[in-house]
Amino acid sequence: MPATPSGAKGAVITGWGTALPNKILTNIDLESMMDTDHVWIRDRTGISQRHVGGTTAGLSAESGRAALQMAGVDPADVDALILATTTPDRTVPASSSTVQNLLGLSSCGAFDLNAACSGWVYALVNAHGLIAMGAQTVLVIGTDTLDRITDYTDRNTGILFGNGSGAAVVQACDGPGQMLGWDLDSLGEAESALFAEVGGFLQMEGKEVFRRAVRLMVDSATNAMASAGVAADDIALAVPHQANIRIISASLDRLGIPMERASIVLDRTGNTSSASVPLALAEALDQDRVTDGDLILFVGFGAGMSAASAVVRWSPHATTNSGDTT
Ligand code: ACO
């Protein structure tokens, strides 16, 4: 993948927000729904609970609204909405249309992007592309309502997934932007490892996904760091897709990034697919784990099998093109 061109219009993240449905499904709850137990799930995946319920559009509107408020952006000033989701509320139209209406984004383009669990990182890279082409403000949301395609009697899949949403406002800035390098991948030959037919439940070869996931994450992150011209030692915060704590640990170990530098939310959220990276980013930012100049590595993988990574140098106080200091 190419490095971010030096002449491209830069962009910065100026606000973020999250949404999780109120209803929580714990591992103990699952014990009465399938042949499993809390300790096995926690030890083999790192997950203790997940949120269920809500709609993709409703959760997206909640996280998107919070992100716009933090950024101080008038909804009328959003140029584009990208909603990363693998669980739209309806087949037609795209859920982004509903979200656009709910948020009052009166003059923007809106589209869904489906790259499974890599979706939000794909969307972030695409937002930077739109800004390089002249857009000023892009709202990037990642939302999934996986409870609608999860069979809660199947212990192979029913223990893993949950619902959630995370959003970021990305705005054009003067001078260099945050994104230093990126990588997008797809391994279509492995698509049978994880899929859901239209109207059906997720089917997964768990061991195959695990094996491929580690390799994909390592390769994609390595490519993004190379295109950014940075090394693993330089990464202050890793924000990996939250599928399984053992996948994250094995991947970061191979990359040479200590686990203490990772943001982990999957113990409380499960695998929320497109929402997992922005949820983990928001928690790290809210906990002040990131300071000016820090390098953040985003790395996602998912069905497809897709992978996406990006390296960002955090600079939340950059001046946006509107002249505001954020
Ligand atoms: N509860 C209790 N016991 C279980 C369960 C369960 N839910 N599932 C399997 N077991 C048992 C098995 O029967 C087996 O028992 P045995 O040794 O007596 O035969 C033992 O536990 C080990 O089973 P495995 O299938 O080998 O379990 P594994 O260690 O591979 O873990 C898991 C399964 C957690 C699914 C793992 O393979 C995994 O995380 N894979 C990746 C999944 C993933 O990340 N998916 C999302 C991709 S992202 C996206 O796009 C949505």
CSV table of C-alpha atoms and ligand atoms in Angstrom, one decimal:
chain,number,residue,atom,x,y,z
A,1,MET,CA,0.0,0.0,0.0
A,2,PRO,CA,1.2,3.5,-0.7
A,3,ALA,CA,2.3,5.9,2.0
A,4,THR,CA,-0.1,8.9,2.5
A,5,PRO,CA,1.0,11.3,-0.3
A,6,SER,CA,2.9,14.3,1.1
A,7,GLY,CA,0.7,16.8,-0.8
A,8,ALA,CA,-2.6,15.4,0.2
A,9,LYS,CA,-5.0,17.6,2.3
A,10,GLY,CA,-4.6,16.4,5.9
A,11,ALA,CA,-7.3,15.5,8.4
A,12,VAL,CA,-7.7,15.2,12.1
A,13,ILE,CA,-10.2,13.4,14.4
A,14,THR,CA,-12.0,16.2,16.3
A,15,GLY,CA,-14.7,14.3,18.2
A,16,TRP,CA,-15.8,10.8,19.1
A,17,GLY,CA,-18.8,9.1,20.7
A,18,THR,CA,-20.1,5.6,21.6
A,19,ALA,CA,-23.4,3.8,22.1
A,20,LEU,CA,-24.2,0.5,23.7
A,21,PRO,CA,-27.7,-1.0,24.2
A,22,ASN,CA,-28.8,-1.2,27.8
A,23,LYS,CA,-29.5,-4.9,27.9
A,24,ILE,CA,-26.5,-7.0,29.0
A,25,LEU,CA,-26.0,-10.7,28.3
A,26,THR,CA,-23.4,-12.2,30.7
A,27,ASN,CA,-21.6,-15.5,30.3
A,28,ILE,CA,-23.7,-16.8,33.2
A,29,ASP,CA,-26.9,-15.9,31.2
A,30,LEU,CA,-25.5,-17.9,28.3
A,31,GLU,CA,-25.1,-21.0,30.5
A,32,SER,CA,-28.9,-21.4,30.4
A,33,MET,CA,-29.1,-20.9,26.6
A,34,MET,CA,-26.4,-23.3,25.4
A,35,ASP,CA,-23.9,-25.9,26.6
A,36,THR,CA,-21.2,-23.6,27.9
A,37,ASP,CA,-19.7,-22.0,31.1
A,38,HIS,CA,-18.5,-18.7,32.2
A,39,VAL,CA,-15.0,-19.7,33.0
A,40,TRP,CA,-14.4,-21.4,29.6
A,41,ILE,CA,-15.7,-18.4,27.7
A,42,ARG,CA,-13.6,-15.9,29.8
A,43,ASP,CA,-10.4,-18.0,29.6
A,44,ARG,CA,-10.7,-18.9,25.9
A,45,THR,CA,-11.9,-15.5,24.6
A,46,GLY,CA,-11.5,-12.8,27.3
A,47,ILE,CA,-15.2,-12.0,27.1
A,48,SER,CA,-17.4,-11.8,30.2
A,49,GLN,CA,-20.4,-10.0,28.8
A,50,ARG,CA,-21.9,-8.4,25.7
A,51,HIS,CA,-24.7,-5.9,25.0
A,52,VAL,CA,-27.7,-6.9,22.9
A,53,GLY,CA,-30.7,-5.1,21.5
A,54,GLY,CA,-31.1,-1.8,19.7
A,55,THR,CA,-31.0,-1.1,15.9
A,56,THR,CA,-28.1,-0.2,13.7
A,57,ALA,CA,-29.5,3.2,12.8
A,58,GLY,CA,-30.5,4.0,16.4
A,59,LEU,CA,-27.2,3.2,17.9
A,60,SER,CA,-25.4,5.0,15.0
A,61,ALA,CA,-27.4,8.1,15.6
A,62,GLU,CA,-26.5,8.0,19.3
A,63,SER,CA,-22.8,7.6,18.8
A,64,GLY,CA,-22.8,10.0,15.9
A,65,ARG,CA,-24.6,12.7,17.8
A,66,ALA,CA,-22.1,12.5,20.7
A,67,ALA,CA,-19.2,12.7,18.3
A,68,LEU,CA,-20.7,15.8,16.5
A,69,GLN,CA,-21.3,17.5,19.9
A,70,MET,CA,-17.8,16.9,21.1
A,71,ALA,CA,-16.4,18.3,17.8
A,72,GLY,CA,-18.7,21.2,18.0
A,73,VAL,CA,-19.9,20.5,14.4
A,74,ASP,CA,-23.3,21.7,13.1
A,75,PRO,CA,-25.0,18.7,11.5
A,76,ALA,CA,-25.6,20.8,8.4
A,77,ASP,CA,-21.9,21.1,7.9
A,78,VAL,CA,-21.2,17.4,7.5
A,79,ASP,CA,-20.2,16.6,3.9
A,80,ALA,CA,-20.3,12.8,4.1
A,81,LEU,CA,-21.5,10.1,6.4
A,82,ILE,CA,-19.8,6.7,6.2
A,83,LEU,CA,-21.5,3.9,8.2
A,84,ALA,CA,-19.4,0.8,8.5
A,85,THR,CA,-21.8,-2.1,9.2
A,86,THR,CA,-22.3,-5.7,8.4
A,87,THR,CA,-25.8,-5.7,9.9
A,88,PRO,CA,-27.9,-3.0,8.2
A,89,ASP,CA,-31.4,-2.7,9.5
A,90,ARG,CA,-32.9,-3.4,6.1
A,91,THR,CA,-31.5,-4.7,2.8
A,92,VAL,CA,-32.7,-1.4,1.1
A,93,PRO,CA,-32.0,1.4,1.7
A,94,ALA,CA,-28.6,1.7,3.4
A,95,SER,CA,-28.9,2.3,7.1
A,96,SER,CA,-26.8,5.5,6.6
A,97,SER,CA,-29.8,7.1,4.9
A,98,THR,CA,-31.8,6.6,8.2
A,99,VAL,CA,-28.9,7.9,10.3
A,100,GLN,CA,-28.6,10.9,8.0
A,101,ASN,CA,-32.2,11.7,8.6
A,102,LEU,CA,-32.1,11.0,12.4
A,103,LEU,CA,-29.1,13.3,12.8
A,104,GLY,CA,-30.4,16.1,10.5
A,105,LEU,CA,-27.3,15.9,8.3
A,106,SER,CA,-29.2,18.0,5.7
A,107,SER,CA,-26.6,18.4,3.0
A,108,CYS,CA,-24.3,15.3,2.9
A,109,GLY,CA,-23.7,12.1,1.0
A,110,ALA,CA,-24.3,9.0,3.0
A,111,PHE,CA,-23.4,5.4,2.3
A,112,ASP,CA,-22.9,2.0,4.1
A,113,LEU,CA,-19.5,0.3,3.9
A,114,ASN,CA,-19.4,-3.5,4.6
A,115,ALA,CA,-15.9,-4.8,5.4
A,116,ALA,CA,-17.1,-6.8,8.4
A,117,CYS,CA,-14.9,-6.2,11.5
A,118,SER,CA,-12.4,-4.2,9.5
A,119,GLY,CA,-15.1,-1.8,8.5
A,120,TRP,CA,-14.4,1.2,10.7
A,121,VAL,CA,-10.8,1.3,9.7
A,122,TYR,CA,-11.7,1.0,6.0
A,123,ALA,CA,-14.1,3.8,6.6
A,124,LEU,CA,-11.5,6.0,8.3
A,125,VAL,CA,-9.1,5.5,5.4
A,126,ASN,CA,-12.0,6.4,3.0
A,127,ALA,CA,-12.8,9.5,5.0
A,128,HIS,CA,-9.2,10.7,4.5
A,129,GLY,CA,-9.6,10.0,0.8
A,130,LEU,CA,-12.8,12.2,0.6
A,131,ILE,CA,-11.0,15.0,2.5
A,132,ALA,CA,-8.0,14.7,0.1
A,133,MET,CA,-10.6,15.4,-2.6
A,134,GLY,CA,-12.0,18.5,-0.9
A,135,ALA,CA,-14.5,17.4,1.7
A,136,GLN,CA,-14.2,19.4,5.0
A,137,THR,CA,-16.1,17.2,7.5
A,138,VAL,CA,-16.8,13.4,7.4
A,139,LEU,CA,-18.7,11.5,10.1
A,140,VAL,CA,-17.3,7.9,10.4
A,141,ILE,CA,-19.5,5.5,12.3
A,142,GLY,CA,-19.0,1.8,13.0
A,143,THR,CA,-22.1,-0.1,14.2
A,144,ASP,CA,-23.2,-3.7,14.4
A,145,THR,CA,-26.3,-5.4,15.8
A,146,LEU,CA,-24.9,-8.9,15.6
A,147,ASP,CA,-27.6,-10.4,17.9
A,148,ARG,CA,-29.8,-10.4,14.8
A,149,ILE,CA,-27.5,-12.9,13.0
A,150,THR,CA,-26.3,-14.9,16.0
A,151,ASP,CA,-27.7,-18.2,17.0
A,152,TYR,CA,-27.8,-18.2,20.8
A,153,THR,CA,-28.1,-22.0,20.9
A,154,ASP,CA,-24.8,-22.5,19.0
A,155,ARG,CA,-21.8,-22.4,21.4
A,156,ASN,CA,-19.3,-22.0,18.5
A,157,THR,CA,-20.6,-18.5,17.8
A,158,GLY,CA,-23.2,-17.5,20.4
A,159,ILE,CA,-20.6,-16.7,23.0
A,160,LEU,CA,-18.6,-14.2,20.9
A,161,PHE,CA,-20.8,-11.4,19.5
A,162,GLY,CA,-22.5,-8.3,20.8
A,163,ASN,CA,-24.0,-5.0,19.7
A,164,GLY,CA,-22.5,-1.5,19.8
A,165,SER,CA,-21.5,1.6,17.9
A,166,GLY,CA,-18.6,4.0,17.8
A,167,ALA,CA,-18.1,7.2,15.8
A,168,ALA,CA,-15.5,9.8,15.0
A,169,VAL,CA,-15.7,13.2,13.3
A,170,VAL,CA,-12.8,13.6,10.8
A,171,GLN,CA,-12.1,17.2,9.6
A,172,ALA,CA,-9.8,18.7,7.1
A,173,CYS,CA,-6.9,20.6,8.7
A,174,ASP,CA,-4.2,23.0,7.8
A,175,GLY,CA,-0.8,21.4,7.5
A,176,PRO,CA,-0.1,17.7,7.8
A,177,GLY,CA,-2.9,15.5,9.0
A,178,GLN,CA,-2.9,12.7,11.5
A,179,MET,CA,-2.8,9.6,9.1
A,180,LEU,CA,0.8,8.7,8.3
A,181,GLY,CA,0.2,5.3,6.6
A,182,TRP,CA,-2.5,2.7,6.0
A,183,ASP,CA,-3.2,-0.7,4.6
A,184,LEU,CA,-6.4,-2.4,3.3
A,185,ASP,CA,-6.5,-6.1,2.5
A,186,SER,CA,-8.9,-8.8,1.5
A,187,LEU,CA,-8.4,-12.6,1.3
A,188,GLY,CA,-11.5,-13.7,-0.6
A,189,GLU,CA,-10.3,-17.3,-0.9
A,190,ALA,CA,-10.9,-17.7,2.9
A,191,GLU,CA,-14.5,-16.3,2.8
A,192,SER,CA,-16.0,-19.7,3.8
A,193,ALA,CA,-14.3,-19.5,7.2
A,194,LEU,CA,-16.9,-17.0,8.4
A,195,PHE,CA,-20.2,-16.1,6.7
A,196,ALA,CA,-23.9,-15.6,7.1
A,197,GLU,CA,-26.4,-16.1,4.2
A,198,VAL,CA,-29.0,-13.5,3.8
A,199,GLY,CA,-31.6,-14.1,6.5
A,200,GLY,CA,-29.3,-16.7,8.2
A,201,PHE,CA,-27.0,-16.9,11.2
A,202,LEU,CA,-23.2,-16.5,11.4
A,203,GLN,CA,-21.3,-19.8,10.6
A,204,MET,CA,-17.7,-20.0,11.6
A,205,GLU,CA,-14.7,-22.3,11.5
A,206,GLY,CA,-13.3,-20.9,14.8
A,207,LYS,CA,-9.8,-22.4,14.6
A,208,GLU,CA,-9.4,-21.4,10.9
A,209,VAL,CA,-10.5,-17.8,11.7
A,210,PHE,CA,-8.1,-17.7,14.6
A,211,ARG,CA,-5.1,-18.8,12.6
A,212,ARG,CA,-5.9,-16.5,9.7
A,213,ALA,CA,-6.7,-13.6,11.9
A,214,VAL,CA,-3.3,-13.5,13.6
A,215,ARG,CA,-1.5,-13.7,10.3
A,216,LEU,CA,-3.7,-11.0,8.7
A,217,MET,CA,-3.4,-8.6,11.6
A,218,VAL,CA,0.4,-9.0,11.7
A,219,ASP,CA,0.8,-8.5,7.9
A,220,SER,CA,-1.6,-5.6,7.7
A,221,ALA,CA,-0.2,-3.7,10.7
A,222,THR,CA,3.3,-4.3,9.4
A,223,ASN,CA,2.4,-2.9,6.0
A,224,ALA,CA,0.7,0.2,7.6
A,225,MET,CA,3.7,0.9,9.9
A,226,ALA,CA,6.1,0.5,6.9
A,227,SER,CA,4.1,2.9,4.8
A,228,ALA,CA,4.1,5.3,7.8
A,229,GLY,CA,7.8,4.9,8.2
A,230,VAL,CA,7.5,3.9,11.9
A,231,ALA,CA,8.5,0.9,14.0
A,232,ALA,CA,6.6,-1.1,16.5
A,233,ASP,CA,8.6,0.5,19.3
A,234,ASP,CA,7.1,3.9,18.3
A,235,ILE,CA,3.5,2.8,18.8
A,236,ALA,CA,2.1,4.3,22.0
A,237,LEU,CA,-1.4,2.8,21.6
A,238,ALA,CA,-2.6,-0.2,19.7
A,239,VAL,CA,-6.3,-0.3,18.9
A,240,PRO,CA,-7.0,-3.8,17.6
A,241,HIS,CA,-10.3,-5.4,16.6
A,242,GLN,CA,-11.8,-7.0,19.7
A,243,ALA,CA,-12.6,-10.6,18.7
A,244,ASN,CA,-10.6,-12.7,21.2
A,245,ILE,CA,-8.0,-11.6,23.7
A,246,ARG,CA,-5.8,-14.5,22.6
A,247,ILE,CA,-5.9,-13.3,19.0
A,248,ILE,CA,-4.9,-9.8,20.1
A,249,SER,CA,-2.2,-11.1,22.4
A,250,ALA,CA,-0.7,-13.4,19.7
A,251,SER,CA,-0.7,-10.7,17.1
A,252,LEU,CA,0.8,-8.0,19.3
A,253,ASP,CA,3.4,-10.4,20.5
A,254,ARG,CA,4.5,-11.1,16.9
A,255,LEU,CA,4.5,-7.4,16.1
A,256,GLY,CA,6.6,-6.6,19.2
A,257,ILE,CA,4.0,-4.4,20.8
A,258,PRO,CA,3.5,-5.0,24.6
A,259,MET,CA,-0.1,-5.8,25.6
A,260,GLU,CA,-0.1,-2.9,28.1
A,261,ARG,CA,-0.1,-0.6,25.1
A,262,ALA,CA,-3.4,-2.0,23.7
A,263,SER,CA,-6.9,-0.7,24.4
A,264,ILE,CA,-9.1,-3.6,25.4
A,265,VAL,CA,-12.9,-3.4,25.8
A,266,LEU,CA,-14.0,-6.9,24.7
A,267,ASP,CA,-14.3,-8.2,28.2
A,268,ARG,CA,-17.4,-5.9,28.5
A,269,THR,CA,-18.6,-5.7,24.9
A,270,GLY,CA,-17.7,-9.0,23.2
A,271,ASN,CA,-17.0,-8.8,19.5
A,272,THR,CA,-19.0,-5.9,18.1
A,273,SER,CA,-17.5,-6.1,14.6
A,274,SER,CA,-17.5,-2.7,12.9
A,275,ALA,CA,-17.9,-1.0,16.3
A,276,SER,CA,-15.1,-2.6,18.2
A,277,VAL,CA,-12.2,-0.4,17.0
A,278,PRO,CA,-14.0,2.9,17.6
A,279,LEU,CA,-15.3,1.7,21.0
A,280,ALA,CA,-11.7,0.8,22.1
A,281,LEU,CA,-10.4,4.1,20.7
A,282,ALA,CA,-13.0,6.1,22.6
A,283,GLU,CA,-12.3,4.4,25.9
A,284,ALA,CA,-8.5,5.1,25.5
A,285,LEU,CA,-9.1,8.7,24.7
A,286,ASP,CA,-11.6,9.2,27.5
A,287,GLN,CA,-9.1,7.7,29.9
A,288,ASP,CA,-6.5,10.2,28.7
A,289,ARG,CA,-4.2,7.4,27.6
A,290,VAL,CA,-3.2,9.4,24.5
A,291,THR,CA,-1.2,12.6,24.4
A,292,ASP,CA,-0.2,15.0,21.6
A,293,GLY,CA,2.3,13.4,19.2
A,294,ASP,CA,1.5,9.8,20.3
A,295,LEU,CA,1.3,7.2,17.5
A,296,ILE,CA,-1.8,5.1,17.4
A,297,LEU,CA,-2.0,1.9,15.4
A,298,PHE,CA,-5.5,0.7,14.3
A,299,VAL,CA,-5.7,-2.9,13.1
A,300,GLY,CA,-8.8,-4.8,12.2
A,301,PHE,CA,-9.6,-8.1,10.6
A,302,GLY,CA,-12.9,-9.8,9.8
A,303,ALA,CA,-15.1,-11.9,7.6
A,304,GLY,CA,-14.1,-11.8,3.9
A,305,MET,CA,-11.5,-12.2,5.2
A,306,SER,CA,-10.7,-8.6,5.3
A,307,ALA,CA,-8.0,-6.6,7.2
A,308,ALA,CA,-7.3,-2.9,7.6
A,309,SER,CA,-4.7,-0.9,9.5
A,310,ALA,CA,-3.8,2.7,9.9
A,311,VAL,CA,-1.1,4.7,11.7
A,312,VAL,CA,-2.2,8.0,13.1
A,313,ARG,CA,-0.1,10.7,14.9
A,314,TRP,CA,-2.5,12.1,17.5
A,315,SER,CA,-2.8,15.9,17.2
A,316,PRO,CA,-6.2,16.8,18.6
A,317,HIS,CA,-5.4,20.5,18.8
A,318,ALA,CA,-4.7,21.0,15.1
A,319,THR,CA,-6.4,23.9,13.4
A,320,THR,CA,-9.2,22.8,11.1
A,321,ASN,CA,-9.9,24.6,7.8
A,322,SER,CA,-12.9,26.3,9.3
A,323,GLY,CA,-10.4,28.3,11.4
A,324,ASP,CA,-11.6,26.7,14.6
A,325,THR,CA,-9.0,25.4,17.1
A,326,THR,CA,-10.3,22.0,18.2
B,1,ACO,N1,-18.2,-23.6,25.9
B,1,ACO,C1,-17.6,-24.6,26.5
B,1,ACO,N2,-16.7,-25.5,25.9
B,1,ACO,C2,-16.5,-25.3,24.6
B,1,ACO,C3,-17.1,-24.3,23.9
B,1,ACO,C4,-18.0,-23.4,24.6
B,1,ACO,N3,-18.6,-22.3,24.0
B,1,ACO,N4,-16.7,-24.3,22.6
B,1,ACO,C5,-15.9,-25.4,22.5
B,1,ACO,N5,-15.8,-26.0,23.7
B,1,ACO,C6,-15.0,-27.2,24.0
B,1,ACO,C7,-14.9,-28.1,22.8
B,1,ACO,O1,-15.9,-29.0,22.8
B,1,ACO,C8,-13.5,-28.7,23.1
B,1,ACO,O2,-13.6,-29.7,24.1
B,1,ACO,P1,-12.7,-31.0,24.0
B,1,ACO,O3,-11.3,-30.6,24.1
B,1,ACO,O4,-13.2,-31.9,25.1
B,1,ACO,O5,-13.0,-31.6,22.6
B,1,ACO,C9,-12.7,-27.6,23.7
B,1,ACO,O6,-13.7,-26.7,24.3
B,1,ACO,C10,-11.9,-26.8,22.7
B,1,ACO,O7,-12.7,-26.5,21.6
B,1,ACO,P2,-12.1,-25.7,20.4
B,1,ACO,O8,-13.1,-25.6,19.3
B,1,ACO,O9,-10.8,-26.2,20.1
B,1,ACO,O10,-12.0,-24.2,21.1
B,1,ACO,P3,-10.9,-23.1,20.7
B,1,ACO,O11,-9.9,-23.0,21.6
B,1,ACO,O12,-10.6,-23.1,19.2
B,1,ACO,O13,-11.8,-21.8,20.9
B,1,ACO,C11,-13.0,-20.1,19.7
B,1,ACO,C12,-13.0,-21.6,20.2
B,1,ACO,C13,-13.1,-19.3,21.0
B,1,ACO,C14,-14.3,-19.9,18.9
B,1,ACO,C15,-11.7,-19.8,19.0
B,1,ACO,O14,-11.5,-20.7,18.0
B,1,ACO,C16,-11.8,-18.4,18.4
B,1,ACO,O15,-11.9,-17.4,19.1
B,1,ACO,N6,-11.7,-18.3,17.0
B,1,ACO,C17,-11.8,-17.0,16.4
B,1,ACO,C18,-13.2,-16.5,16.3
B,1,ACO,C19,-13.3,-15.1,15.9
B,1,ACO,O16,-12.5,-14.3,16.1
B,1,ACO,N7,-14.4,-14.8,15.2
B,1,ACO,C20,-14.7,-13.5,14.8
B,1,ACO,C21,-14.0,-13.0,13.5
B,1,ACO,S1,-14.3,-11.4,13.2
B,1,ACO,C22,-15.7,-11.1,12.3
B,1,ACO,O17,-15.6,-10.8,11.2
B,1,ACO,C23,-17.1,-11.3,12.9
